[in-house]
Amino acid sequence: MIKKIVIIFSLLFASSHGSADELKPFTSDGCSAFPDGTLAQNELWLSCCTAHDLAYWKGGTAIERENADIALQKCVAAVGQEEVATLMLAGVRLGGLPYLPTPFRWGYGWSYPRRYAELTAEEIEQVNKQMAKLALDKK
């Protein structure tokens, strides 16, 4: 009986992790539930959030997420908003966990649930194709 259970779990595990998930096209909601800028300059740090969304969309390791969050903080601070940058860092550290079923979670380009993990070669290929398409669309 135990041997059958082990075999069943092995087959389930192998089938659920045998191929990469399909990466959805990149989307950005700006700064999610946070303003994109000040009242006077309503898109002051929007480009910082879009770059941050790109990192969150593709996902990866916990260290990559931390680096993306710190890059967001530095970007917003660089436009002269150090206090806002500190608030945003706290917000993304709490609200961007991959375990939450939100549209702005870490790794939101992949199906939920998606844990922290290095991208596979196949997943990196999907990311690169999507990034090339984005670059062409901007031209």
mmCIF file with all atom_site columns, C-alpha atoms in Angstrom:
data_model
loop_
_atom_site.group_PDB
_atom_site.id
_atom_site.type_symbol
_atom_site.label_atom_id
_atom_site.label_alt_id
_atom_site.label_comp_id
_atom_site.label_asym_id
_atom_site.label_entity_id
_atom_site.label_seq_id
_atom_site.pdbx_PDB_ins_code
_atom_site.Cartn_x
_atom_site.Cartn_y
_atom_site.Cartn_z
_atom_site.occupancy
_atom_site.B_iso_or_equiv
_atom_site.pdbx_formal_charge
_atom_site.auth_seq_id
_atom_site.auth_comp_id
_atom_site.auth_asym_id
_atom_site.auth_atom_id
_atom_site.pdbx_PDB_model_num
ATOM 1   C CA . MET A 1 1   ? 0.000  0.000  0.000   1.00 0.00 ? 1   MET A CA 1
ATOM 2   C CA . ILE A 1 2   ? 2.748  2.487  0.952   1.00 0.00 ? 2   ILE A CA 1
ATOM 3   C CA . LYS A 1 3   ? 4.655  1.580  -2.216  1.00 0.00 ? 3   LYS A CA 1
ATOM 4   C CA . LYS A 1 4   ? 1.559  2.428  -4.313  1.00 0.00 ? 4   LYS A CA 1
ATOM 5   C CA . ILE A 1 5   ? 1.179  5.794  -2.569  1.00 0.00 ? 5   ILE A CA 1
ATOM 6   C CA . VAL A 1 6   ? 4.848  6.626  -3.178  1.00 0.00 ? 6   VAL A CA 1
ATOM 7   C CA . ILE A 1 7   ? 4.485  5.710  -6.867  1.00 0.00 ? 7   ILE A CA 1
ATOM 8   C CA . ILE A 1 8   ? 1.338  7.829  -7.233  1.00 0.00 ? 8   ILE A CA 1
ATOM 9   C CA . PHE A 1 9   ? 2.988  10.857 -5.586  1.00 0.00 ? 9   PHE A CA 1
ATOM 10  C CA . SER A 1 10  ? 6.076  10.371 -7.738  1.00 0.00 ? 10  SER A CA 1
ATOM 11  C CA . LEU A 1 11  ? 3.982  10.349 -10.903 1.00 0.00 ? 11  LEU A CA 1
ATOM 12  C CA . LEU A 1 12  ? 2.016  13.396 -9.808  1.00 0.00 ? 12  LEU A CA 1
ATOM 13  C CA . PHE A 1 13  ? 5.184  15.294 -8.944  1.00 0.00 ? 13  PHE A CA 1
ATOM 14  C CA . ALA A 1 14  ? 6.873  14.336 -12.204 1.00 0.00 ? 14  ALA A CA 1
ATOM 15  C CA . SER A 1 15  ? 3.877  15.308 -14.316 1.00 0.00 ? 15  SER A CA 1
ATOM 16  C CA . SER A 1 16  ? 3.346  18.641 -12.578 1.00 0.00 ? 16  SER A CA 1
ATOM 17  C CA . HIS A 1 17  ? 6.973  19.730 -12.902 1.00 0.00 ? 17  HIS A CA 1
ATOM 18  C CA . GLY A 1 18  ? 7.947  18.051 -16.156 1.00 0.00 ? 18  GLY A CA 1
ATOM 19  C CA . SER A 1 19  ? 7.524  21.108 -18.358 1.00 0.00 ? 19  SER A CA 1
ATOM 20  C CA . ALA A 1 20  ? 7.636  24.832 -17.891 1.00 0.00 ? 20  ALA A CA 1
ATOM 21  C CA . ASP A 1 21  ? 4.507  26.846 -17.386 1.00 0.00 ? 21  ASP A CA 1
ATOM 22  C CA . GLU A 1 22  ? 3.407  29.229 -20.145 1.00 0.00 ? 22  GLU A CA 1
ATOM 23  C CA . LEU A 1 23  ? 4.521  32.812 -19.452 1.00 0.00 ? 23  LEU A CA 1
ATOM 24  C CA . LYS A 1 24  ? 1.709  35.300 -19.931 1.00 0.00 ? 24  LYS A CA 1
ATOM 25  C CA . PRO A 1 25  ? 2.445  38.528 -21.844 1.00 0.00 ? 25  PRO A CA 1
ATOM 26  C CA . PHE A 1 26  ? 3.875  41.352 -19.743 1.00 0.00 ? 26  PHE A CA 1
ATOM 27  C CA . THR A 1 27  ? 1.397  43.732 -18.169 1.00 0.00 ? 27  THR A CA 1
ATOM 28  C CA . SER A 1 28  ? 1.914  46.563 -15.743 1.00 0.00 ? 28  SER A CA 1
ATOM 29  C CA . ASP A 1 29  ? -0.577 48.307 -13.502 1.00 0.00 ? 29  ASP A CA 1
ATOM 30  C CA . GLY A 1 30  ? 1.869  51.096 -12.717 1.00 0.00 ? 30  GLY A CA 1
ATOM 31  C CA . CYS A 1 31  ? 2.496  51.351 -9.014  1.00 0.00 ? 31  CYS A CA 1
ATOM 32  C CA . SER A 1 32  ? -0.334 48.923 -8.158  1.00 0.00 ? 32  SER A CA 1
ATOM 33  C CA . ALA A 1 33  ? -2.264 50.260 -5.156  1.00 0.00 ? 33  ALA A CA 1
ATOM 34  C CA . PHE A 1 34  ? 0.095  53.247 -4.804  1.00 0.00 ? 34  PHE A CA 1
ATOM 35  C CA . PRO A 1 35  ? 0.098  56.577 -6.698  1.00 0.00 ? 35  PRO A CA 1
ATOM 36  C CA . ASP A 1 36  ? 2.311  56.792 -9.802  1.00 0.00 ? 36  ASP A CA 1
ATOM 37  C CA . GLY A 1 37  ? 3.569  60.204 -8.733  1.00 0.00 ? 37  GLY A CA 1
ATOM 38  C CA . THR A 1 38  ? 2.719  63.382 -6.862  1.00 0.00 ? 38  THR A CA 1
ATOM 39  C CA . LEU A 1 39  ? -0.291 65.648 -7.419  1.00 0.00 ? 39  LEU A CA 1
ATOM 40  C CA . ALA A 1 40  ? 1.947  68.060 -9.333  1.00 0.00 ? 40  ALA A CA 1
ATOM 41  C CA . GLN A 1 41  ? 3.781  65.339 -11.289 1.00 0.00 ? 41  GLN A CA 1
ATOM 42  C CA . ASN A 1 42  ? 1.340  62.457 -11.482 1.00 0.00 ? 42  ASN A CA 1
ATOM 43  C CA . GLU A 1 43  ? 3.779  60.040 -13.211 1.00 0.00 ? 43  GLU A CA 1
ATOM 44  C CA . LEU A 1 44  ? 6.971  61.062 -11.396 1.00 0.00 ? 44  LEU A CA 1
ATOM 45  C CA . TRP A 1 45  ? 8.061  57.534 -10.434 1.00 0.00 ? 45  TRP A CA 1
ATOM 46  C CA . LEU A 1 46  ? 5.892  55.505 -12.829 1.00 0.00 ? 46  LEU A CA 1
ATOM 47  C CA . SER A 1 47  ? 8.908  54.328 -14.851 1.00 0.00 ? 47  SER A CA 1
ATOM 48  C CA . CYS A 1 48  ? 10.400 52.964 -11.609 1.00 0.00 ? 48  CYS A CA 1
ATOM 49  C CA . CYS A 1 49  ? 7.245  50.928 -11.010 1.00 0.00 ? 49  CYS A CA 1
ATOM 50  C CA . THR A 1 50  ? 7.120  49.652 -14.592 1.00 0.00 ? 50  THR A CA 1
ATOM 51  C CA . ALA A 1 51  ? 10.718 48.395 -14.333 1.00 0.00 ? 51  ALA A CA 1
ATOM 52  C CA . HIS A 1 52  ? 9.815  46.810 -10.980 1.00 0.00 ? 52  HIS A CA 1
ATOM 53  C CA . ASP A 1 53  ? 6.749  45.162 -12.540 1.00 0.00 ? 53  ASP A CA 1
ATOM 54  C CA . LEU A 1 54  ? 8.946  43.650 -15.248 1.00 0.00 ? 54  LEU A CA 1
ATOM 55  C CA . ALA A 1 55  ? 11.098 41.965 -12.600 1.00 0.00 ? 55  ALA A CA 1
ATOM 56  C CA . TYR A 1 56  ? 8.013  40.775 -10.701 1.00 0.00 ? 56  TYR A CA 1
ATOM 57  C CA . TRP A 1 57  ? 6.361  39.481 -13.875 1.00 0.00 ? 57  TRP A CA 1
ATOM 58  C CA . LYS A 1 58  ? 9.207  37.085 -14.648 1.00 0.00 ? 58  LYS A CA 1
ATOM 59  C CA . GLY A 1 59  ? 9.865  36.120 -11.012 1.00 0.00 ? 59  GLY A CA 1
ATOM 60  C CA . GLY A 1 60  ? 12.802 34.058 -9.834  1.00 0.00 ? 60  GLY A CA 1
ATOM 61  C CA . THR A 1 61  ? 14.610 33.660 -6.532  1.00 0.00 ? 61  THR A CA 1
ATOM 62  C CA . ALA A 1 62  ? 14.005 35.471 -3.249  1.00 0.00 ? 62  ALA A CA 1
ATOM 63  C CA . ILE A 1 63  ? 17.315 37.290 -3.709  1.00 0.00 ? 63  ILE A CA 1
ATOM 64  C CA . GLU A 1 64  ? 16.217 38.498 -7.160  1.00 0.00 ? 64  GLU A CA 1
ATOM 65  C CA . ARG A 1 65  ? 13.001 39.823 -5.610  1.00 0.00 ? 65  ARG A CA 1
ATOM 66  C CA . GLU A 1 66  ? 14.908 41.625 -2.870  1.00 0.00 ? 66  GLU A CA 1
ATOM 67  C CA . ASN A 1 67  ? 17.198 43.183 -5.505  1.00 0.00 ? 67  ASN A CA 1
ATOM 68  C CA . ALA A 1 68  ? 14.166 44.309 -7.550  1.00 0.00 ? 68  ALA A CA 1
ATOM 69  C CA . ASP A 1 69  ? 12.606 45.894 -4.471  1.00 0.00 ? 69  ASP A CA 1
ATOM 70  C CA . ILE A 1 70  ? 15.818 47.726 -3.580  1.00 0.00 ? 70  ILE A CA 1
ATOM 71  C CA . ALA A 1 71  ? 16.142 48.922 -7.192  1.00 0.00 ? 71  ALA A CA 1
ATOM 72  C CA . LEU A 1 72  ? 12.597 50.350 -6.930  1.00 0.00 ? 72  LEU A CA 1
ATOM 73  C CA . GLN A 1 73  ? 13.492 52.143 -3.714  1.00 0.00 ? 73  GLN A CA 1
ATOM 74  C CA . LYS A 1 74  ? 16.668 53.616 -5.244  1.00 0.00 ? 74  LYS A CA 1
ATOM 75  C CA . CYS A 1 75  ? 14.840 54.685 -8.408  1.00 0.00 ? 75  CYS A CA 1
ATOM 76  C CA . VAL A 1 76  ? 12.090 56.517 -6.498  1.00 0.00 ? 76  VAL A CA 1
ATOM 77  C CA . ALA A 1 77  ? 14.664 58.104 -4.180  1.00 0.00 ? 77  ALA A CA 1
ATOM 78  C CA . ALA A 1 78  ? 16.605 59.278 -7.257  1.00 0.00 ? 78  ALA A CA 1
ATOM 79  C CA . VAL A 1 79  ? 13.632 61.388 -8.386  1.00 0.00 ? 79  VAL A CA 1
ATOM 80  C CA . GLY A 1 80  ? 13.801 63.176 -5.048  1.00 0.00 ? 80  GLY A CA 1
ATOM 81  C CA . GLN A 1 81  ? 11.267 61.159 -3.090  1.00 0.00 ? 81  GLN A CA 1
ATOM 82  C CA . GLU A 1 82  ? 13.243 59.362 -0.376  1.00 0.00 ? 82  GLU A CA 1
ATOM 83  C CA . GLU A 1 83  ? 10.329 59.148 2.087   1.00 0.00 ? 83  GLU A CA 1
ATOM 84  C CA . VAL A 1 84  ? 8.012  57.782 -0.615  1.00 0.00 ? 84  VAL A CA 1
ATOM 85  C CA . ALA A 1 85  ? 10.735 55.301 -1.605  1.00 0.00 ? 85  ALA A CA 1
ATOM 86  C CA . THR A 1 86  ? 10.895 53.994 1.957   1.00 0.00 ? 86  THR A CA 1
ATOM 87  C CA . LEU A 1 87  ? 7.104  53.561 2.084   1.00 0.00 ? 87  LEU A CA 1
ATOM 88  C CA . MET A 1 88  ? 7.089  51.800 -1.268  1.00 0.00 ? 88  MET A CA 1
ATOM 89  C CA . LEU A 1 89  ? 9.831  49.417 -0.185  1.00 0.00 ? 89  LEU A CA 1
ATOM 90  C CA . ALA A 1 90  ? 7.806  48.438 2.884   1.00 0.00 ? 90  ALA A CA 1
ATOM 91  C CA . GLY A 1 91  ? 4.696  47.954 0.724   1.00 0.00 ? 91  GLY A CA 1
ATOM 92  C CA . VAL A 1 92  ? 6.319  45.741 -1.888  1.00 0.00 ? 92  VAL A CA 1
ATOM 93  C CA . ARG A 1 93  ? 8.146  43.657 0.712   1.00 0.00 ? 93  ARG A CA 1
ATOM 94  C CA . LEU A 1 94  ? 4.795  42.861 2.365   1.00 0.00 ? 94  LEU A CA 1
ATOM 95  C CA . GLY A 1 95  ? 2.413  42.887 -0.598  1.00 0.00 ? 95  GLY A CA 1
ATOM 96  C CA . GLY A 1 96  ? 4.566  41.276 -3.283  1.00 0.00 ? 96  GLY A CA 1
ATOM 97  C CA . LEU A 1 97  ? 4.987  37.844 -1.752  1.00 0.00 ? 97  LEU A CA 1
ATOM 98  C CA . PRO A 1 98  ? 4.615  35.010 -4.283  1.00 0.00 ? 98  PRO A CA 1
ATOM 99  C CA . TYR A 1 99  ? 2.246  33.184 -1.906  1.00 0.00 ? 99  TYR A CA 1
ATOM 100 C CA . LEU A 1 100 ? -0.545 35.736 -2.328  1.00 0.00 ? 100 LEU A CA 1
ATOM 101 C CA . PRO A 1 101 ? -2.986 35.261 -5.239  1.00 0.00 ? 101 PRO A CA 1
ATOM 102 C CA . THR A 1 102 ? -2.685 38.909 -6.290  1.00 0.00 ? 102 THR A CA 1
ATOM 103 C CA . PRO A 1 103 ? -2.113 40.204 -9.830  1.00 0.00 ? 103 PRO A CA 1
ATOM 104 C CA . PHE A 1 104 ? 1.071  41.972 -8.638  1.00 0.00 ? 104 PHE A CA 1
ATOM 105 C CA . ARG A 1 105 ? 2.735  39.124 -6.723  1.00 0.00 ? 105 ARG A CA 1
ATOM 106 C CA . TRP A 1 106 ? 6.300  37.955 -7.403  1.00 0.00 ? 106 TRP A CA 1
ATOM 107 C CA . GLY A 1 107 ? 6.198  35.829 -10.561 1.00 0.00 ? 107 GLY A CA 1
ATOM 108 C CA . TYR A 1 108 ? 2.751  37.036 -11.669 1.00 0.00 ? 108 TYR A CA 1
ATOM 109 C CA . GLY A 1 109 ? 3.522  36.211 -15.309 1.00 0.00 ? 109 GLY A CA 1
ATOM 110 C CA . TRP A 1 110 ? 3.317  32.523 -14.421 1.00 0.00 ? 110 TRP A CA 1
ATOM 111 C CA . SER A 1 111 ? 0.339  30.530 -13.175 1.00 0.00 ? 111 SER A CA 1
ATOM 112 C CA . TYR A 1 112 ? -0.455 30.724 -9.474  1.00 0.00 ? 112 TYR A CA 1
ATOM 113 C CA . PRO A 1 113 ? 0.938  29.361 -7.262  1.00 0.00 ? 113 PRO A CA 1
ATOM 114 C CA . ARG A 1 114 ? 4.511  30.136 -8.179  1.00 0.00 ? 114 ARG A CA 1
ATOM 115 C CA . ARG A 1 115 ? 7.179  29.876 -5.492  1.00 0.00 ? 115 ARG A CA 1
ATOM 116 C CA . TYR A 1 116 ? 10.640 31.398 -5.351  1.00 0.00 ? 116 TYR A CA 1
ATOM 117 C CA . ALA A 1 117 ? 12.866 29.451 -7.730  1.00 0.00 ? 117 ALA A CA 1
ATOM 118 C CA . GLU A 1 118 ? 15.524 29.952 -10.333 1.00 0.00 ? 118 GLU A CA 1
ATOM 119 C CA . LEU A 1 119 ? 14.040 30.068 -13.791 1.00 0.00 ? 119 LEU A CA 1
ATOM 120 C CA . THR A 1 120 ? 14.705 26.995 -15.905 1.00 0.00 ? 120 THR A CA 1
ATOM 121 C CA . ALA A 1 121 ? 16.397 27.272 -19.297 1.00 0.00 ? 121 ALA A CA 1
ATOM 122 C CA . GLU A 1 122 ? 12.997 26.862 -20.973 1.00 0.00 ? 122 GLU A CA 1
ATOM 123 C CA . GLU A 1 123 ? 11.488 29.613 -18.790 1.00 0.00 ? 123 GLU A CA 1
ATOM 124 C CA . ILE A 1 124 ? 14.410 31.950 -19.519 1.00 0.00 ? 124 ILE A CA 1
ATOM 125 C CA . GLU A 1 125 ? 13.819 31.339 -23.219 1.00 0.00 ? 125 GLU A CA 1
ATOM 126 C CA . GLN A 1 126 ? 10.164 32.337 -22.782 1.00 0.00 ? 126 GLN A CA 1
ATOM 127 C CA . VAL A 1 127 ? 11.189 35.496 -20.920 1.00 0.00 ? 127 VAL A CA 1
ATOM 128 C CA . ASN A 1 128 ? 13.714 36.409 -23.628 1.00 0.00 ? 128 ASN A CA 1
ATOM 129 C CA . LYS A 1 129 ? 11.131 35.934 -26.391 1.00 0.00 ? 129 LYS A CA 1
ATOM 130 C CA . GLN A 1 130 ? 8.620  38.102 -24.550 1.00 0.00 ? 130 GLN A CA 1
ATOM 131 C CA . MET A 1 131 ? 11.277 40.779 -23.894 1.00 0.00 ? 131 MET A CA 1
ATOM 132 C CA . ALA A 1 132 ? 12.256 40.822 -27.589 1.00 0.00 ? 132 ALA A CA 1
ATOM 133 C CA . LYS A 1 133 ? 8.597  41.232 -28.525 1.00 0.00 ? 133 LYS A CA 1
ATOM 134 C CA . LEU A 1 134 ? 8.249  44.105 -26.050 1.00 0.00 ? 134 LEU A CA 1
ATOM 135 C CA . ALA A 1 135 ? 11.295 45.808 -27.539 1.00 0.00 ? 135 ALA A CA 1
ATOM 136 C CA . LEU A 1 136 ? 9.838  45.481 -31.046 1.00 0.00 ? 136 LEU A CA 1
ATOM 137 C CA . ASP A 1 137 ? 6.460  46.785 -29.903 1.00 0.00 ? 137 ASP A CA 1
ATOM 138 C CA . LYS A 1 138 ? 8.134  49.939 -28.536 1.00 0.00 ? 138 LYS A CA 1
ATOM 139 C CA . LYS A 1 139 ? 9.621  50.784 -31.944 1.00 0.00 ? 139 LYS A CA 1
#
